[in-house]
Coordinates of C-alpha atoms in Angstrom, one line a residue:
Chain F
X1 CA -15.5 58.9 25.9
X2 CA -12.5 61.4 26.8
X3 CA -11.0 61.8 30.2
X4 CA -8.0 62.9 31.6
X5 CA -6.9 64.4 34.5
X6 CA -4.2 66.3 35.8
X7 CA -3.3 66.4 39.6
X8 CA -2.5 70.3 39.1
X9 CA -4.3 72.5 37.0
X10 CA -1.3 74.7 37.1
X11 CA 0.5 72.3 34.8
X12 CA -2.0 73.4 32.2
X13 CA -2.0 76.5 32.3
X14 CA 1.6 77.2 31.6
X15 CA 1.4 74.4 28.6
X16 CA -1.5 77.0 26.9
X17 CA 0.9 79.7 27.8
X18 CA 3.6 78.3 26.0
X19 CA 1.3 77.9 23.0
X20 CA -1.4 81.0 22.9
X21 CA 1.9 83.7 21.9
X22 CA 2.3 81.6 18.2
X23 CA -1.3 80.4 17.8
X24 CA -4.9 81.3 18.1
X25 CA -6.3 77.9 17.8
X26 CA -5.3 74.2 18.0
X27 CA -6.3 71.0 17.3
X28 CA -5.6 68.9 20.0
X29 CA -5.3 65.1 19.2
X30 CA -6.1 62.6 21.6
X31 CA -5.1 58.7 21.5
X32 CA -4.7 56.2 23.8
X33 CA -0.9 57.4 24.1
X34 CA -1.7 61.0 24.8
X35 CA -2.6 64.4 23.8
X36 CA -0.7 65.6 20.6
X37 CA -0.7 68.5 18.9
X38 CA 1.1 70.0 15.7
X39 CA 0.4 73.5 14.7
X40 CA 2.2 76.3 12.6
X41 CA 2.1 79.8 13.4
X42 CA -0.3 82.2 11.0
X43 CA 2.9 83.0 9.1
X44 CA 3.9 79.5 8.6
X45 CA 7.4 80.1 9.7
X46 CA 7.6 78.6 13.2
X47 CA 5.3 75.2 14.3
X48 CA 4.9 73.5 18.1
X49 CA 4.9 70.0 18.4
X50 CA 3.4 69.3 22.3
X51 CA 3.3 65.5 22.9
X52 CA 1.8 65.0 26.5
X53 CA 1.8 61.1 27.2
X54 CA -1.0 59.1 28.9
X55 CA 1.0 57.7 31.5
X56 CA 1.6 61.5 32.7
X57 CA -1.8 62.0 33.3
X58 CA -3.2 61.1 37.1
X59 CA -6.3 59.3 34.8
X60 CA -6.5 59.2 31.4
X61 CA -9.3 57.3 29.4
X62 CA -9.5 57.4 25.2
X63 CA -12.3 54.9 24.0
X64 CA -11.8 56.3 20.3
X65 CA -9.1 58.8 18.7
X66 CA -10.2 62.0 18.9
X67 CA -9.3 66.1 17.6
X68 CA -10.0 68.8 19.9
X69 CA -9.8 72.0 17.8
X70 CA -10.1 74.7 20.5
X71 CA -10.0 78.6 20.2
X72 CA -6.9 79.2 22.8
X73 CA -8.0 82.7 23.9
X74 CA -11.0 81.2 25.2
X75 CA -9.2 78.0 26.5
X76 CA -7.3 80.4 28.4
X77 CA -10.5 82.3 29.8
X78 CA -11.4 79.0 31.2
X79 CA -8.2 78.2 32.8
X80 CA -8.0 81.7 34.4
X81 CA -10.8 80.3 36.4
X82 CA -8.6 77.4 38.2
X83 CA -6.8 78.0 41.1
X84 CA -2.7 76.0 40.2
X85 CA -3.8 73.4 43.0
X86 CA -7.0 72.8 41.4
X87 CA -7.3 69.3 40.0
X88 CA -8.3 69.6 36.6
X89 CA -10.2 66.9 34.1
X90 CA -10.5 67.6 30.4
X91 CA -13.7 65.1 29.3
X92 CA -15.2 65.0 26.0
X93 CA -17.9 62.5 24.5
X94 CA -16.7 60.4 21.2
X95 CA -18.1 62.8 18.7
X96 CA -19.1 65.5 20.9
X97 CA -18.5 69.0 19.3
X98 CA -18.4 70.5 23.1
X99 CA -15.1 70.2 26.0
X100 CA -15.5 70.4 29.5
X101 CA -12.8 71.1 31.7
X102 CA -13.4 70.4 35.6
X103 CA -12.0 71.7 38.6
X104 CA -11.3 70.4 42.1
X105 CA -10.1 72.3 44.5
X106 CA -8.1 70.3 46.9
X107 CA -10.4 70.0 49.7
X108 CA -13.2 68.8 47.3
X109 CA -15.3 71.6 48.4
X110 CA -15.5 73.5 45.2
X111 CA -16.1 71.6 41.7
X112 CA -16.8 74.0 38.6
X113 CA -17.2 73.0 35.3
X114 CA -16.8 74.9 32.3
X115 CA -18.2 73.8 28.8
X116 CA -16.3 75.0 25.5
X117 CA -17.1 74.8 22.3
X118 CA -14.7 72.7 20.2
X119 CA -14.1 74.1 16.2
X120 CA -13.1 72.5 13.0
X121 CA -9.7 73.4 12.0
X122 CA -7.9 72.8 8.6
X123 CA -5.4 70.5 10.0
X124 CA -2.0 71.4 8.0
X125 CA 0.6 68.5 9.1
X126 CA 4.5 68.8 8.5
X127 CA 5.9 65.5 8.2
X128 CA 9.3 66.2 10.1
X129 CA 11.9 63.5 9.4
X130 CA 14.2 62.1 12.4
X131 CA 17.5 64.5 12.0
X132 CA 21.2 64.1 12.6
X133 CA 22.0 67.2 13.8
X134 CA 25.2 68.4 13.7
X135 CA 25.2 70.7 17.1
X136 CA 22.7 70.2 20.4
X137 CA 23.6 73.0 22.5
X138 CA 21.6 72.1 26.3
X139 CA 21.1 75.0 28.8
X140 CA 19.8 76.8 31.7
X141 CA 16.0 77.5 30.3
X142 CA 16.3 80.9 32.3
X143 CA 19.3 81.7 30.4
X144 CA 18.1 80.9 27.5
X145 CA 15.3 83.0 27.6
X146 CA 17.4 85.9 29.0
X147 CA 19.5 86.0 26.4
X148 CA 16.7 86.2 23.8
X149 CA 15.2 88.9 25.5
X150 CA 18.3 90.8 25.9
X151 CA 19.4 90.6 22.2
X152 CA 16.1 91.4 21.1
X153 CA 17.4 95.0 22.1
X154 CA 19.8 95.4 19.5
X155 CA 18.2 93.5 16.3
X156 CA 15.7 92.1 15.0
X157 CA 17.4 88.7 14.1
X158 CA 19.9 86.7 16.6
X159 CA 23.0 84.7 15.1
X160 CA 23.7 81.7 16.9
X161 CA 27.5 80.2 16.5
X162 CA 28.2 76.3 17.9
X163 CA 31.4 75.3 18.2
X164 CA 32.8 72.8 20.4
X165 CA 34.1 75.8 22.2
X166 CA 30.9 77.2 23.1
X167 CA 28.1 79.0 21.5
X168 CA 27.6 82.4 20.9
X169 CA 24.3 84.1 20.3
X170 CA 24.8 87.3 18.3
X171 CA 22.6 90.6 17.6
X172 CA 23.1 94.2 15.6
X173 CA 21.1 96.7 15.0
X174 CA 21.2 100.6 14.3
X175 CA 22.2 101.3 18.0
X176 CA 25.2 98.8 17.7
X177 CA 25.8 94.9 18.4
X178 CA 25.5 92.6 21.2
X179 CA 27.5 89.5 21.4
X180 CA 26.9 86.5 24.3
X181 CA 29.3 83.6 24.4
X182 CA 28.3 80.8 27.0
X183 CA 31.3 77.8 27.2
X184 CA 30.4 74.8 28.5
X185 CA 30.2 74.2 32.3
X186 CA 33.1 72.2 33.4
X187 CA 31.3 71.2 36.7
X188 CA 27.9 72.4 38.4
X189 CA 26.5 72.1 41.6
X190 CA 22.7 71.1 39.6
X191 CA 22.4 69.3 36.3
X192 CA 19.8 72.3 35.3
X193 CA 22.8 74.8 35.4
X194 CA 25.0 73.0 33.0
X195 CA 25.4 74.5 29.7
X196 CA 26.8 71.4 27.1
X197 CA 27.3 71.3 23.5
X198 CA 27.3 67.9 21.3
X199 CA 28.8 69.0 18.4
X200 CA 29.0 67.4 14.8
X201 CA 30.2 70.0 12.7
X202 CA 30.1 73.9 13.9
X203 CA 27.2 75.9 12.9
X204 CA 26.1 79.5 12.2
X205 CA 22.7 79.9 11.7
X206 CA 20.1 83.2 12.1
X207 CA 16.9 83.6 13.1
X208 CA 14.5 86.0 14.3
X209 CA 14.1 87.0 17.6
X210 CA 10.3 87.5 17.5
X211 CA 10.1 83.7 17.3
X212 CA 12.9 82.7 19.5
X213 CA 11.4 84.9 22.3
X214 CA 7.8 83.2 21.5
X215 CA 9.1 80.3 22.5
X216 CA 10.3 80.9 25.7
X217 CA 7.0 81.4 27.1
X218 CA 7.6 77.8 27.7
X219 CA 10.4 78.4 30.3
X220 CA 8.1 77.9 33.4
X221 CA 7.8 74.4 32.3
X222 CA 11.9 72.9 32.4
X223 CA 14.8 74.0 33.7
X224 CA 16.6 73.0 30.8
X225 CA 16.1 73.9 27.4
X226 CA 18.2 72.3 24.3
X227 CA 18.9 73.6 20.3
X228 CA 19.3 71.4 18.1
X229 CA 20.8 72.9 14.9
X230 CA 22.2 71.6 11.6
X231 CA 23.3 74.0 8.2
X232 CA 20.3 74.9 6.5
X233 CA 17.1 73.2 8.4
X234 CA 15.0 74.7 10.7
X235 CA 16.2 75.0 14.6
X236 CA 14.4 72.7 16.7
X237 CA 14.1 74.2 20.6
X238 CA 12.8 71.6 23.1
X239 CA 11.7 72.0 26.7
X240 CA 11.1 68.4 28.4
X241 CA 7.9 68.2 30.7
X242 CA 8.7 66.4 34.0
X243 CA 6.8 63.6 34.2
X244 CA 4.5 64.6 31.4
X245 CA 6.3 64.9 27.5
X246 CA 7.5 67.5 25.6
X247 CA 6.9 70.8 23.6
X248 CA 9.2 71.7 20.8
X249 CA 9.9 74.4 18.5
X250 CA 10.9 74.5 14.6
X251 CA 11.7 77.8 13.3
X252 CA 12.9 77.9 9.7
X253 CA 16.3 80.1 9.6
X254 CA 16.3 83.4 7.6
X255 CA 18.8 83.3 4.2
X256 CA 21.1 86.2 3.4
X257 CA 20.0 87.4 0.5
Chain O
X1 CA 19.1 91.7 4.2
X2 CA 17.5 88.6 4.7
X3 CA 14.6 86.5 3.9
X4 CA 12.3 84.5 6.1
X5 CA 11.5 81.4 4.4
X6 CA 8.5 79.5 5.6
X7 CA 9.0 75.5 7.3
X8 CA 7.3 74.3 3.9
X9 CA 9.9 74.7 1.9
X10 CA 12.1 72.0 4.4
X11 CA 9.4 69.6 5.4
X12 CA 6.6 68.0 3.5
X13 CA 2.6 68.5 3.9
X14 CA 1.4 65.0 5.2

């Protein structure tokens, strides 16, 4: 038996919106430490690693491991249905091929349950080792995703330079070049404004925007946002979950040919 | 120009 449950449905929804722009379908692991999941994008250039731990959960009961694969469009269907203040509980039977996902409303005066049928996915797993990496550049999430968007304007791939100066995310294009430089706050008024740099060894690395942009459909879920970058390995770009865990982001960097 | 590599070719299939 499978149950967990989630104080606000909203919670959800913008975890599946942080994951539906990269991937059609998921396999969601559940253990007794949480709901994991690993997936790559169709084009095997970008993956999401969500980790969402037990303890986060208002209940959470795993009698036996379990793998959830789910079709996201139809995931997100379901969770169109919930109201954010809805209570929502994800329960599954050990070897059950079906999810159901029940909503509260707060009163307790409307329950609906929605059955979905799970799939079997090929489960491709990246082993990704625990990295040094030589520049962790933390900011505003909003900012983050601002500048993405904005450079996405002038190019199709953004360059990002970490010094211990600052970092500066780079675009050009036909129509010209963009160029946004962000130094570290000396002092802020909230911890979620800061921009800081932990820097190794500076970095220039590219990638493309379509990817970087993908992820920031995570935004809604922390203020902050960090990059972890080191010569030559793929960008990691993490959003911690309150109370809950983590998503993160690899995305290989493109090579001057 | 520049080329996309795929995350195989830094991390290993478990």
């Amino acid at each position: 038996m499978f149950e967990a449950r989630l104080i606000s449905s909203g919670i959800l929804k913008k975890v599946l919106d942080a994951i539906k722009d990269l991937l059609n379908e998921a396999t969601f692991d559940c253990s007794d430490s949480g709901i994991q999941l690993q997936a790559m994008d169709n084009s095997h250039v970008s993956l999401v690693s969500l980790n969402m731990r037990s303890d986060g959960f208002d209940k959470y009961r795993c009698d036996r491991n379990l793998s959830m694969g789910m079709n996201l469009a139809n995931m997100a269907k379901i969770l169109k249905c919930a109201n954010n203040t809805d209570t929502v509980t994800i329960k599954a039977q050990d070897n059950a091929d079906t999810v159901t996902f029940m909503f509260e409303s707060q009163n307790q005066e409307k329950v609906s349950d929605y059955e979905m049928k799970l799939m079997n996915l090929d489960q491709e797993h990246l082993g990704i080792p625990e990295t040094d990496y030589a520049c962790i550049v933390r900011m505003p999430s909003h900012e983050f995703a601002r500048i993405c968007r904005d450079l996405t304007q002038f190019g199709e791939s953004v360059v990002i330079t970490c010094t211990k100066e600052g970092v500066r995310f780079s675009a050009s294009g036909d129509s010209g070049s963009a160029n946004i430089k962000l130094a570290q706050t000396s002092s802020v008024d909230k911890e979620e404004e800061a921009v800081s740099i932990e820097m190794q060894e500076p970095v220039t690395l590219t990638f493309a925007c379509q990817y970087l942009n993908s992820f920031t459909k995570a935004t809604p879920l922390s203020p902050q946002v960090s990059l972890s970058m080191s010569a030559d390995v793929p960008l990691v770009v993490e959003y911690q979950i309150p109370d809950l865990g983590h998503i993160r982001y690899y995305l290989a960097p493109k090579i001057e040919e | 120009t520049s080329e996309q590599p795929k995350l195989g070719s830094y991390y290993e299939y478990e």
